[in-house]
Amino acid sequence: MDKVLMKGNEAIAQAAIHGGCRYFFGYPITPQNEIPEYMAREMPKAGGVFLQAESEVAAINMVYGAAGAGARVMTSSSSPGIALKQEGFSYIVGSEVPCVIVNIMRGGPGLGGIQPSQADYYQATRGGGNGDYNMIVFAPANIQEAADLTAEAFEIADYYRNPVMILGDGMIGQMMEPVLFRETPKRAIEPKTWATTGTGGTREPNIITSLHLDPADLEKHNLHLQQKYARMRRNETRYEYFEIEDAEFVFVSYGTASRIVRNAIIELRQSGIRAGMIRPITVWPFPQTAFDQLGTQVRAVMAVELSCGQMVDDVHIAVRGRWPVGFHGRSGGMIPTQREIVEACTALLEEVT
Amino acid sequence: MNVDQPRITVLTGHYGSGKSELSIQLALRLAEHHSPVALADVDVVNPYFRSRERRALLERHGVRVIASNVGFDRGVDLPAVSAEIYAPLRDGRTRTVIDSGGDPVGARVLASFRRMFDPRETDVLCVVNVARPQTATAHAVIDQIDAIQHASGLTITGLINNTHLLEQTERAHVEAGNDVCCVVSERTGLPIRYVGVTQHLWHTLPAGVSGEPIPIAMHLREAWMNST
């Protein structure tokens, strides 16, 4: 048997080890606890280190340290825990060291609840940390995709010397599906000559820092980072079209929400409404070009999210006023039904007719 | 379902092996022939996909659902079990399915009730899905059984071969599960009481697979969770 049955969290942890991760620092929080639990059990067997830190802030700074030493390293948390780690993200981006961060989102704001949510879209794509920073954010919609993207995330992080985030809602973490651990696409990664691995008395020390006190120097550093983000936008944007060819109504949805939208589209098409979907696989960079290839038959666009409306802002930016944009969302851990998505679509179509 | 089935059935096993789905299924089947029937969900480990989430369905079929004393069926991961569980255990007549949490850590809850179980009327079954990497071999399953017995203070009395990959299950998976369970059975003396079968395989189940077939109905999975 090649395929195994795994929870999303387990598959993400296994995929990380499969992708070369050998250091994991974390702090428990529902609904992502199976990741540290799995790492605690399996990482030592892979010759790596699992450490439960005393807090999220400690964990992300341990990640910063290990990444600076050139290790493949990961942390995971859920919404409020990720909020605590954001200072570290900014430092890690500023210092240009790679790592992988997993956010299995729960309902907010604040402690919120433990049921699935997508209300950390702003947090992931705009960043709660300071400064002009970005990172690639993958939003898997099933367990196989979560595993594949997690393993690949380590290659991409090393390639750009920048963190990569896996953004899954609680359902992606908790639900079970068959998964296969397969070959990860490899990148041409330069040797980590910048890492603080000890000089051996043969070179000047490497310094990992985000501090640039000279404003001209800091601006230069920022422009360099911007060039890197531009390359990510150009080369790393991913999305999936579903039934888009002749679509008059275009849903935009990611993660768990996109799975319900998919079933809603099948139902709508059975009743003669030609619906389709753009499913962002990266929510940063957001797939703006996916909208430029839409046909002239499109009458309306609608974002469907497990939030009160966050990605819909990016949809507006990408649509640039060409079509009416609607929104349907549920929050707090509530999951929309196929029926309510179908009804939201027909209501918007009536409105724009 | 066998009418001689002991009054109380406790489901244990690795987390993700299918205890909650089987608990719902067993309780619904019991309710077709018996009254009163109860399902006690004592899972304090798993935050999602717990049998109590199907309270409405179960109650509609006459099954009393016992879960947390805190009162929320979704959204709470507190280690709280309602004392109401003592009622069906003591009354000597309620057919009861007990859905424990996964792994030894989930089974530990059972230790607090262990003196209330009369071995003559209690079946303690270990659910086995060999498609779960942690219970892929007979050796791993036996380790799991030992650890669950140690944590719960209960003696496991039978096995359920619940090997599946959801909608992607093939006959070969059920057979591979049967092979592992047969080895476990041989080494431990435990009978294979049931075999869980996904609905699309119901009519093509091979002969020679041990256990009474019981359908895996996937009550806890919504239509959009279909993995094909």
Coordinates of C-alpha atoms in Angstrom, one line a residue:
Chain A
M1 CA 0.0 0.0 0.0
D2 CA 1.6 3.2 -1.1
K3 CA -1.1 5.6 0.0
V4 CA -1.8 6.0 3.7
L5 CA -4.7 7.6 5.6
M6 CA -3.6 10.6 7.5
K7 CA -4.9 13.7 9.2
G8 CA -3.9 16.9 7.6
N9 CA -1.7 17.8 10.5
E10 CA 0.1 14.5 10.5
A11 CA 0.6 14.7 6.7
I12 CA 2.1 18.2 7.0
A13 CA 4.5 17.0 9.7
Q14 CA 5.5 13.9 7.7
A15 CA 5.9 16.0 4.6
A16 CA 8.2 18.4 6.4
I17 CA 10.5 15.6 7.4
H18 CA 10.2 14.3 3.9
G19 CA 11.2 17.7 2.6
G20 CA 14.4 17.8 4.7
C21 CA 13.1 19.6 7.9
R22 CA 15.3 18.5 10.8
Y23 CA 14.4 21.1 13.4
F24 CA 11.0 21.9 14.8
F25 CA 10.2 24.4 17.5
G26 CA 6.6 25.0 18.6
Y27 CA 4.1 25.5 21.3
P28 CA 0.8 23.7 21.6
I29 CA -2.5 25.1 20.4
T30 CA -5.7 23.5 19.0
P31 CA -6.4 22.6 16.1
Q32 CA -2.8 22.0 15.1
N33 CA -1.5 19.9 18.0
E34 CA -1.0 16.8 15.9
I35 CA 1.9 18.5 14.2
P36 CA 4.1 19.0 17.3
E37 CA 2.9 15.6 18.6
Y38 CA 4.0 13.9 15.4
M39 CA 7.3 15.8 15.3
A40 CA 8.0 14.9 19.0
R41 CA 7.7 11.2 18.0
E42 CA 9.2 11.2 14.5
M43 CA 11.8 13.9 14.4
P44 CA 14.3 12.2 16.6
K45 CA 14.0 9.0 14.4
A46 CA 15.0 11.2 11.4
G47 CA 18.0 12.5 13.3
G48 CA 16.5 15.8 14.0
V49 CA 15.4 17.9 16.9
F50 CA 12.0 18.6 18.3
L51 CA 11.7 21.1 21.0
Q52 CA 8.6 22.4 22.8
A53 CA 9.4 26.0 23.6
E54 CA 8.1 27.9 26.6
S55 CA 6.1 30.2 24.3
E56 CA 5.3 31.1 20.7
V57 CA 7.8 34.0 20.9
A58 CA 10.5 31.7 22.1
A59 CA 9.7 29.1 19.4
I60 CA 9.9 31.6 16.5
N61 CA 13.2 32.9 17.8
M62 CA 14.6 29.4 18.0
V63 CA 13.5 29.0 14.3
Y64 CA 15.3 32.3 13.5
G65 CA 18.5 30.9 15.2
A66 CA 18.3 27.5 13.5
A67 CA 17.6 29.1 10.1
G68 CA 20.5 31.5 10.5
A69 CA 22.7 28.4 11.1
G70 CA 21.5 27.1 7.7
A71 CA 19.1 24.4 9.0
R72 CA 15.8 23.3 7.5
V73 CA 13.5 24.4 10.2
M74 CA 9.7 24.7 10.8
T75 CA 7.3 26.0 13.3
S76 CA 3.5 25.6 13.5
S77 CA 0.7 27.2 15.4
S78 CA -2.9 28.4 15.1
S79 CA -4.2 31.9 14.7
P80 CA -3.5 33.6 18.1
G81 CA -0.2 31.7 18.3
I82 CA 0.7 32.9 14.9
A83 CA -0.1 36.5 16.0
L84 CA 2.5 36.1 18.7
K85 CA 5.1 34.9 16.2
Q86 CA 4.8 37.7 13.7
E87 CA 7.6 39.8 15.1
G88 CA 9.8 36.9 14.4
F89 CA 8.6 36.6 10.8
S90 CA 9.6 40.2 10.1
Y91 CA 13.0 39.7 11.6
I92 CA 13.5 36.4 9.6
V93 CA 12.5 38.1 6.3
G94 CA 14.7 41.1 7.1
S95 CA 17.7 38.8 7.8
E96 CA 17.0 36.8 4.7
V97 CA 17.0 33.4 6.2
P98 CA 14.6 30.6 5.2
C99 CA 12.1 28.7 7.2
V100 CA 8.6 27.2 6.9
I101 CA 5.7 28.4 9.1
V102 CA 2.3 26.5 9.3
N103 CA -0.9 28.3 10.4
I104 CA -3.9 26.0 11.0
M105 CA -6.5 28.7 11.4
R106 CA -9.2 28.8 14.0
G107 CA -11.9 31.3 14.7
G108 CA -11.0 34.7 16.0
P109 CA -10.6 37.5 17.0
G110 CA -8.7 36.9 20.2
L111 CA -8.8 33.4 21.6
G112 CA -11.9 32.9 19.5
G113 CA -12.7 29.2 19.2
I114 CA -11.1 26.0 17.9
Q115 CA -13.3 25.4 14.9
P116 CA -12.0 26.1 11.3
S117 CA -11.6 29.6 9.9
Q118 CA -9.9 31.6 7.2
A119 CA -9.9 34.9 9.1
D120 CA -6.1 35.2 9.2
Y121 CA -5.9 36.1 5.5
Y122 CA -4.8 39.7 6.2
Q123 CA -2.4 38.5 8.9
A124 CA -0.8 36.1 6.4
T125 CA -0.8 38.2 3.2
R126 CA -0.4 41.7 4.7
G127 CA 1.7 40.7 7.7
G128 CA 1.2 41.8 11.3
G129 CA 5.0 42.2 11.7
N130 CA 6.6 45.5 10.9
G131 CA 8.2 46.8 7.7
D132 CA 7.8 46.1 4.0
Y133 CA 7.9 42.3 4.1
N134 CA 6.3 39.5 2.2
M135 CA 6.3 35.7 2.1
I136 CA 4.9 33.1 -0.2
V137 CA 1.7 31.8 1.4
F138 CA 0.3 28.4 0.2
A139 CA -3.3 27.6 0.8
P140 CA -3.9 23.8 0.3
A141 CA -7.4 22.5 -0.3
N142 CA -6.8 18.9 0.4
I143 CA -4.4 16.7 2.3
Q144 CA -2.4 15.6 -0.7
E145 CA -1.8 19.2 -1.7
A146 CA -1.0 20.1 1.9
A147 CA 1.7 17.4 1.9
D148 CA 3.1 18.3 -1.5
L149 CA 3.3 22.0 -0.8
T150 CA 4.8 21.6 2.6
A151 CA 7.7 19.4 1.3
E152 CA 8.2 21.9 -1.6
A153 CA 8.1 24.9 0.7
F154 CA 11.5 24.0 2.1
E155 CA 13.0 24.1 -1.4
I156 CA 11.3 27.4 -2.1
A157 CA 12.3 28.9 1.2
D158 CA 15.9 28.0 0.7
Y159 CA 15.8 29.2 -2.9
Y160 CA 14.7 32.7 -2.0
R161 CA 16.1 32.8 1.5
N162 CA 12.7 33.8 2.7
P163 CA 10.0 32.1 4.9
V164 CA 7.2 30.3 3.3
M165 CA 3.8 29.9 5.0
I166 CA 1.4 27.0 4.8
L167 CA -2.1 28.5 5.5
G168 CA -4.7 25.8 6.3
D169 CA -8.0 26.2 8.0
G170 CA -8.7 23.9 11.0
M171 CA -10.5 21.4 8.7
I172 CA -7.4 20.9 6.6
G173 CA -5.5 20.2 9.8
Q174 CA -8.1 17.8 11.2
M175 CA -9.7 16.0 8.4
M176 CA -8.4 12.7 7.1
E177 CA -7.6 11.7 3.5
P178 CA -5.4 9.3 1.6
V179 CA -2.0 10.7 0.9
L180 CA 1.1 9.7 -1.0
F181 CA 4.6 11.0 -0.2
R182 CA 6.2 11.6 -3.5
E183 CA 9.3 13.1 -5.0
T184 CA 9.6 16.8 -4.3
P185 CA 10.5 19.1 -7.2
K186 CA 14.1 20.3 -6.5
R187 CA 15.4 23.9 -7.0
A188 CA 19.0 25.0 -7.8
I189 CA 19.9 26.1 -4.3
E190 CA 23.2 27.8 -3.7
P191 CA 25.4 26.6 -0.8
K192 CA 24.5 28.5 2.4
T193 CA 27.8 30.4 2.6
W194 CA 26.0 33.1 4.6
A195 CA 25.1 30.7 7.5
T196 CA 26.6 31.0 10.9
T197 CA 28.2 27.6 11.0
G198 CA 31.6 28.5 12.6
T199 CA 34.4 30.2 10.7
G200 CA 36.9 27.4 11.4
G201 CA 39.4 30.2 11.6
T202 CA 39.4 30.5 7.9
R203 CA 37.0 33.4 7.1
E204 CA 35.3 36.4 8.6
P205 CA 32.3 35.7 10.8
N206 CA 28.9 35.7 9.1
I207 CA 26.4 38.0 10.7
I208 CA 22.6 37.4 10.6
T209 CA 20.8 40.6 11.4
S210 CA 17.8 42.7 10.3
L211 CA 19.5 45.9 11.7
H212 CA 20.6 48.5 9.2
L213 CA 21.1 51.8 11.0
D214 CA 22.2 53.8 7.9
P215 CA 19.0 54.9 6.2
A216 CA 20.6 54.7 2.7
D217 CA 21.8 51.2 3.5
L218 CA 18.3 50.2 4.8
E219 CA 16.6 51.5 1.7
K220 CA 19.0 49.6 -0.5
H221 CA 18.3 46.5 1.5
N222 CA 14.5 47.1 1.1
L223 CA 14.9 47.6 -2.7
H224 CA 16.8 44.3 -2.8
L225 CA 13.9 42.6 -0.9
Q226 CA 11.4 44.2 -3.3
Q227 CA 13.2 42.7 -6.3
K228 CA 13.0 39.3 -4.6
Y229 CA 9.2 39.8 -4.0
A230 CA 8.8 40.7 -7.6
R231 CA 10.6 37.5 -8.7
M232 CA 8.2 35.6 -6.4
R233 CA 5.2 37.3 -7.9
R234 CA 6.5 36.4 -11.4
N235 CA 7.5 32.8 -10.7
E236 CA 5.6 31.4 -7.8
T237 CA 2.0 32.5 -8.3
R238 CA -0.2 29.4 -8.4
Y239 CA -3.9 28.9 -8.9
E240 CA -6.4 26.4 -10.3
Y241 CA -9.2 27.0 -12.7
F242 CA -12.3 25.0 -12.3
E243 CA -15.0 25.0 -15.0
I244 CA -13.8 28.5 -16.0
E245 CA -13.8 28.2 -19.8
D246 CA -17.4 29.3 -20.4
A247 CA -18.2 30.6 -16.9
E248 CA -20.6 33.5 -16.6
F249 CA -20.2 33.5 -12.8
V250 CA -16.8 33.2 -11.3
F251 CA -16.3 32.2 -7.7
V252 CA -12.9 32.9 -6.0
S253 CA -12.3 30.6 -3.1
Y254 CA -9.4 28.8 -1.4
G255 CA -8.8 25.9 1.1
T256 CA -11.8 24.2 2.6
A257 CA -14.3 26.9 1.3
S258 CA -13.2 26.0 -2.3
R259 CA -14.3 22.4 -1.8
I260 CA -17.9 23.4 -1.0
V261 CA -17.8 25.9 -3.8
R262 CA -16.8 23.1 -6.2
N263 CA -19.9 21.1 -5.3
A264 CA -22.0 24.2 -5.6
I265 CA -20.7 24.8 -9.1
I266 CA -21.6 21.3 -10.1
E267 CA -25.2 21.9 -8.8
L268 CA -25.4 25.3 -10.5
R269 CA -24.4 23.9 -13.8
Q270 CA -27.0 21.1 -13.5
S271 CA -29.6 23.9 -13.2
G272 CA -28.2 25.7 -16.2
I273 CA -26.0 28.4 -14.5
R274 CA -22.5 28.4 -15.9
A275 CA -20.4 28.9 -12.8
G276 CA -16.7 28.4 -12.4
M277 CA -13.9 29.1 -10.0
I278 CA -10.5 30.6 -9.6
R279 CA -8.9 28.8 -6.7
P280 CA -5.8 30.6 -5.4
I281 CA -3.1 28.1 -4.3
T282 CA -0.9 30.9 -3.4
V283 CA -2.8 33.7 -1.6
W284 CA 0.4 35.7 -1.6
P285 CA 1.3 36.3 -4.4
F286 CA -2.4 36.6 -5.2
P287 CA -3.1 35.3 -8.7
Q288 CA -4.2 38.6 -10.3
T289 CA -3.3 37.4 -13.8
A290 CA -5.9 34.6 -13.5
F291 CA -8.6 37.3 -13.8
D292 CA -7.1 38.9 -16.9
Q293 CA -7.7 35.7 -18.9
L294 CA -11.4 35.5 -18.1
G295 CA -13.7 35.7 -21.1
T296 CA -16.2 38.4 -22.0
Q297 CA -19.1 36.3 -20.9
V298 CA -18.4 36.8 -17.2
R299 CA -21.2 38.7 -15.5
A300 CA -20.1 38.6 -11.8
V301 CA -17.4 37.5 -9.5
M302 CA -17.9 36.3 -5.9
A303 CA -15.4 35.6 -3.1
V304 CA -16.4 32.8 -0.7
E305 CA -14.4 32.6 2.5
L306 CA -14.6 31.3 6.1
S307 CA -14.3 34.9 7.3
C308 CA -16.2 38.1 7.2
G309 CA -14.5 39.1 4.0
Q310 CA -10.7 39.5 3.7
M311 CA -9.5 37.9 0.4
V312 CA -12.4 39.8 -1.3
D313 CA -10.2 42.9 -1.1
D314 CA -7.6 41.2 -3.3
V315 CA -10.4 40.1 -5.6
H316 CA -11.5 43.7 -6.0
I317 CA -7.9 44.7 -6.7
A318 CA -7.6 42.0 -9.4
V319 CA -11.0 42.7 -10.9
R320 CA -10.2 46.4 -11.3
G321 CA -13.9 47.3 -11.6
R322 CA -14.5 45.1 -14.6
W323 CA -17.2 43.1 -13.0
P324 CA -19.5 43.4 -10.0
V325 CA -17.9 41.6 -7.0
G326 CA -19.9 39.8 -4.4
F327 CA -19.0 38.1 -1.1
H328 CA -20.3 35.2 0.9
G329 CA -18.7 34.1 4.1
R330 CA -19.3 32.4 7.4
S331 CA -17.1 32.9 10.5
G332 CA -16.4 31.7 14.0
G333 CA -16.0 28.1 12.9
M334 CA -19.3 27.9 11.0
I335 CA -19.0 26.3 7.5
P336 CA -21.2 27.4 4.6
T337 CA -23.5 24.8 3.1
Q338 CA -23.5 24.1 -0.6
R339 CA -27.2 25.4 -0.6
E340 CA -26.3 28.8 0.8
I341 CA -23.5 29.2 -1.8
V342 CA -25.9 28.3 -4.6
E343 CA -28.4 30.8 -3.3
A344 CA -25.8 33.6 -2.9
C345 CA -24.8 33.1 -6.5
T346 CA -28.3 33.2 -7.9
A347 CA -29.1 36.3 -5.7
L348 CA -26.1 38.2 -7.1
L349 CA -26.9 37.1 -10.7
E350 CA -30.4 38.5 -10.2
E351 CA -29.0 41.7 -8.8
V352 CA -26.7 42.3 -11.8
T353 CA -29.3 41.5 -14.4
Chain B
M1 CA -26.0 -7.6 14.5
N2 CA -25.6 -10.5 16.8
V3 CA -28.3 -10.5 19.5
D4 CA -25.9 -12.2 21.9
Q5 CA -23.7 -9.2 21.6
P6 CA -22.8 -8.1 25.1
R7 CA -24.8 -5.2 26.5
I8 CA -21.8 -2.8 26.5
T9 CA -19.5 -2.3 23.6
V10 CA -16.4 -0.2 24.1
L11 CA -14.5 1.0 21.0
T12 CA -10.8 1.8 21.4
G13 CA -7.9 2.0 19.0
H14 CA -5.5 4.3 17.3
Y15 CA -6.8 7.8 16.7
G16 CA -8.1 8.1 13.2
S17 CA -8.9 4.3 13.0
G18 CA -12.6 5.0 12.7
K19 CA -13.9 4.6 16.2
S20 CA -16.4 7.4 16.1
E21 CA -17.9 6.4 12.7
L22 CA -18.2 2.8 13.9
S23 CA -19.8 3.9 17.2
I24 CA -22.5 5.9 15.4
Q25 CA -23.0 2.9 13.0
L26 CA -23.2 0.4 15.9
A27 CA -25.5 2.5 17.9
L28 CA -27.9 3.1 15.0
R29 CA -28.0 -0.7 14.3
L30 CA -28.6 -1.5 17.9
A31 CA -31.5 1.0 18.0
E32 CA -33.2 -0.9 15.1
H33 CA -33.6 -3.9 17.5
H34 CA -33.3 -2.6 21.0
S35 CA -34.5 0.0 23.4
P36 CA -33.0 1.7 25.3
V37 CA -29.7 2.4 23.5
A38 CA -27.1 4.9 24.4
L39 CA -23.9 6.2 22.8
A40 CA -21.3 7.6 25.3
D41 CA -18.7 9.8 23.6
V42 CA -15.8 10.0 26.1
D43 CA -13.3 11.4 23.6
V44 CA -11.5 14.2 25.3
V45 CA -8.5 14.2 22.9
N46 CA -9.9 15.0 19.5
P47 CA -11.3 18.4 18.8
Y48 CA -13.1 17.6 15.5
F49 CA -15.0 14.7 14.1
R50 CA -16.5 13.4 17.4
S51 CA -19.6 11.2 17.4
R52 CA -21.5 13.7 19.6
E53 CA -21.6 16.0 16.5
R54 CA -24.3 13.7 15.2
R55 CA -26.5 14.0 18.3
A56 CA -29.5 15.0 16.2
L57 CA -29.3 12.0 13.9
L58 CA -28.7 9.6 16.8
E59 CA -31.6 11.0 18.9
R60 CA -33.9 10.8 16.0
H61 CA -33.2 7.1 15.9
G62 CA -33.8 6.8 19.7
V63 CA -30.2 6.7 20.8
R64 CA -29.4 8.6 24.0
V65 CA -26.2 10.6 23.5
I66 CA -23.9 11.2 26.5
A67 CA -20.9 13.5 26.0
S68 CA -19.4 16.4 27.9
N69 CA -21.0 18.0 30.9
V70 CA -20.0 21.4 29.6
G71 CA -22.7 21.2 27.1
F72 CA -21.2 22.1 23.7
D73 CA -21.1 19.3 21.1
R74 CA -18.7 21.3 18.9
G75 CA -16.0 23.8 19.8
V76 CA -14.8 22.6 23.2
D77 CA -11.8 20.5 23.8
L78 CA -12.1 20.3 27.6
P79 CA -11.3 17.0 29.4
A80 CA -14.9 16.8 30.7
V81 CA -17.2 13.7 30.6
S82 CA -20.7 13.9 31.9
A83 CA -21.5 11.8 35.0
E84 CA -24.6 10.8 33.1
I85 CA -22.5 7.9 31.7
Y86 CA -23.0 6.1 35.0
A87 CA -26.7 5.6 34.3
P88 CA -26.5 3.2 31.3
L89 CA -23.5 1.4 32.8
R90 CA -25.5 0.7 36.1
D91 CA -29.0 0.1 34.9
G92 CA -28.4 -3.3 33.6
R93 CA -30.6 -2.9 30.5
T94 CA -29.4 0.0 28.2
R95 CA -27.4 -1.3 25.3
T96 CA -24.5 1.1 25.2
V97 CA -21.7 1.9 22.8
I98 CA -18.7 3.8 24.3
D99 CA -16.6 5.8 21.9
S100 CA -13.3 6.4 23.5
G101 CA -10.6 8.8 22.5
G102 CA -7.7 7.5 20.3
D103 CA -4.5 5.9 21.5
P104 CA -3.7 5.1 25.1
V105 CA -4.1 8.8 26.0
G106 CA -7.7 8.8 24.8
A107 CA -8.3 5.4 26.5
R108 CA -7.1 6.6 29.8
V109 CA -10.5 8.2 30.5
L110 CA -12.0 4.6 30.6
A111 CA -9.9 3.9 33.6
S112 CA -12.2 6.0 35.8
F113 CA -15.2 3.7 34.9
R114 CA -13.3 0.4 34.7
R115 CA -14.8 -1.0 37.9
M116 CA -18.3 -0.5 36.6
F117 CA -17.8 -2.8 33.6
D118 CA -19.0 -6.3 34.2
P119 CA -16.7 -8.4 32.0
R120 CA -19.6 -10.8 31.3
E121 CA -21.6 -8.1 29.6
T122 CA -18.8 -6.0 28.1
D123 CA -17.0 -6.2 24.8
V124 CA -13.9 -4.1 24.5
L125 CA -13.0 -3.9 20.8
C126 CA -9.8 -2.5 19.2
V127 CA -10.4 -0.8 15.9
V128 CA -7.6 -1.4 13.4
N129 CA -7.0 0.5 10.1
V130 CA -3.7 -0.7 8.7
A131 CA -3.7 2.2 6.2
R132 CA -2.9 4.4 9.2
P133 CA 0.9 4.4 9.3
Q134 CA 1.2 3.9 13.1
T135 CA -0.8 0.7 12.9
A136 CA 0.4 -0.8 9.6
T137 CA 1.9 -4.0 11.0
A138 CA 0.7 -6.7 13.4
H139 CA 3.6 -5.8 15.7
A140 CA 2.4 -2.2 15.9
V141 CA -1.2 -3.2 16.5
I142 CA -0.2 -5.5 19.3
D143 CA 1.9 -2.7 20.9
Q144 CA -1.2 -0.4 20.6
I145 CA -3.4 -3.0 22.3
D146 CA -1.0 -3.5 25.1
A147 CA -0.7 0.3 25.7
I148 CA -4.5 0.8 25.6
Q149 CA -5.0 -2.0 28.1
H150 CA -2.4 -0.6 30.3
A151 CA -3.9 2.9 30.2
S152 CA -7.5 1.9 30.5
G153 CA -7.2 -1.0 32.9
L154 CA -9.6 -2.9 30.6
T155 CA -8.9 -6.1 28.7
I156 CA -9.5 -6.0 25.0
T157 CA -11.8 -8.8 23.9
G158 CA -11.9 -8.4 20.1
L159 CA -10.7 -6.7 16.9
I160 CA -12.5 -4.7 14.2
N161 CA -10.7 -4.7 10.9
N162 CA -11.6 -1.2 9.7
T163 CA -8.9 -0.9 7.0
H164 CA -10.0 1.7 4.4
L165 CA -8.8 4.8 2.4
L166 CA -12.3 6.4 2.4
E167 CA -13.7 6.6 -1.1
Q168 CA -10.4 5.3 -2.5
T169 CA -10.6 2.0 -0.7
E170 CA -10.0 -1.1 -2.8
R171 CA -10.6 -4.7 -2.0
A172 CA -6.9 -5.2 -1.6
H173 CA -6.9 -2.7 1.3
V174 CA -9.5 -4.7 3.2
E175 CA -7.6 -7.9 2.5
A176 CA -4.3 -6.4 3.7
G177 CA -6.1 -5.3 6.9
N178 CA -7.5 -8.8 7.2
D179 CA -4.0 -10.3 6.8
V180 CA -2.6 -8.1 9.6
C181 CA -5.6 -8.7 11.9
C182 CA -5.4 -12.4 11.4
V183 CA -1.7 -12.4 12.6
V184 CA -2.8 -10.2 15.6
S185 CA -5.6 -12.7 16.2
E186 CA -3.3 -15.6 16.1
R187 CA -0.8 -14.1 18.4
T188 CA -3.2 -12.7 21.0
G189 CA -6.2 -15.0 20.7
L190 CA -8.5 -12.1 20.1
P191 CA -11.3 -12.8 17.6
I192 CA -12.0 -10.5 14.6
R193 CA -15.5 -9.4 15.5
Y194 CA -16.3 -7.0 12.6
V195 CA -14.9 -5.9 9.3
G196 CA -15.8 -2.3 8.3
V197 CA -16.7 -2.0 4.6
T198 CA -17.1 1.2 2.7
Q199 CA -20.4 1.4 0.8
H200 CA -18.9 1.1 -2.7
L201 CA -17.3 -2.3 -1.7
W202 CA -20.4 -3.7 0.0
H203 CA -21.4 -6.0 -2.8
T204 CA -17.9 -7.0 -3.9
L205 CA -16.3 -7.9 -0.5
P206 CA -14.2 -11.0 -1.0
A207 CA -15.0 -14.2 0.7
G208 CA -12.5 -15.3 3.3
V209 CA -12.3 -11.9 5.1
S210 CA -12.9 -12.4 8.8
G211 CA -15.5 -10.6 10.9
E212 CA -19.2 -9.7 10.5
P213 CA -19.3 -7.0 7.8
I214 CA -20.5 -3.6 9.0
P215 CA -20.9 -0.7 6.6
I216 CA -18.8 2.4 7.0
A217 CA -21.4 5.0 6.4
M218 CA -19.2 8.2 6.9
H219 CA -21.8 10.0 9.0
L220 CA -19.2 12.5 10.1
R221 CA -18.1 13.5 6.6
E222 CA -19.9 16.1 4.6
A223 CA -20.4 15.7 0.8
W224 CA -17.6 18.2 0.1
M225 CA -15.1 16.0 2.0
N226 CA -15.3 13.3 -0.7
S227 CA -11.7 12.6 -1.6
T228 CA -12.0 11.2 -5.1

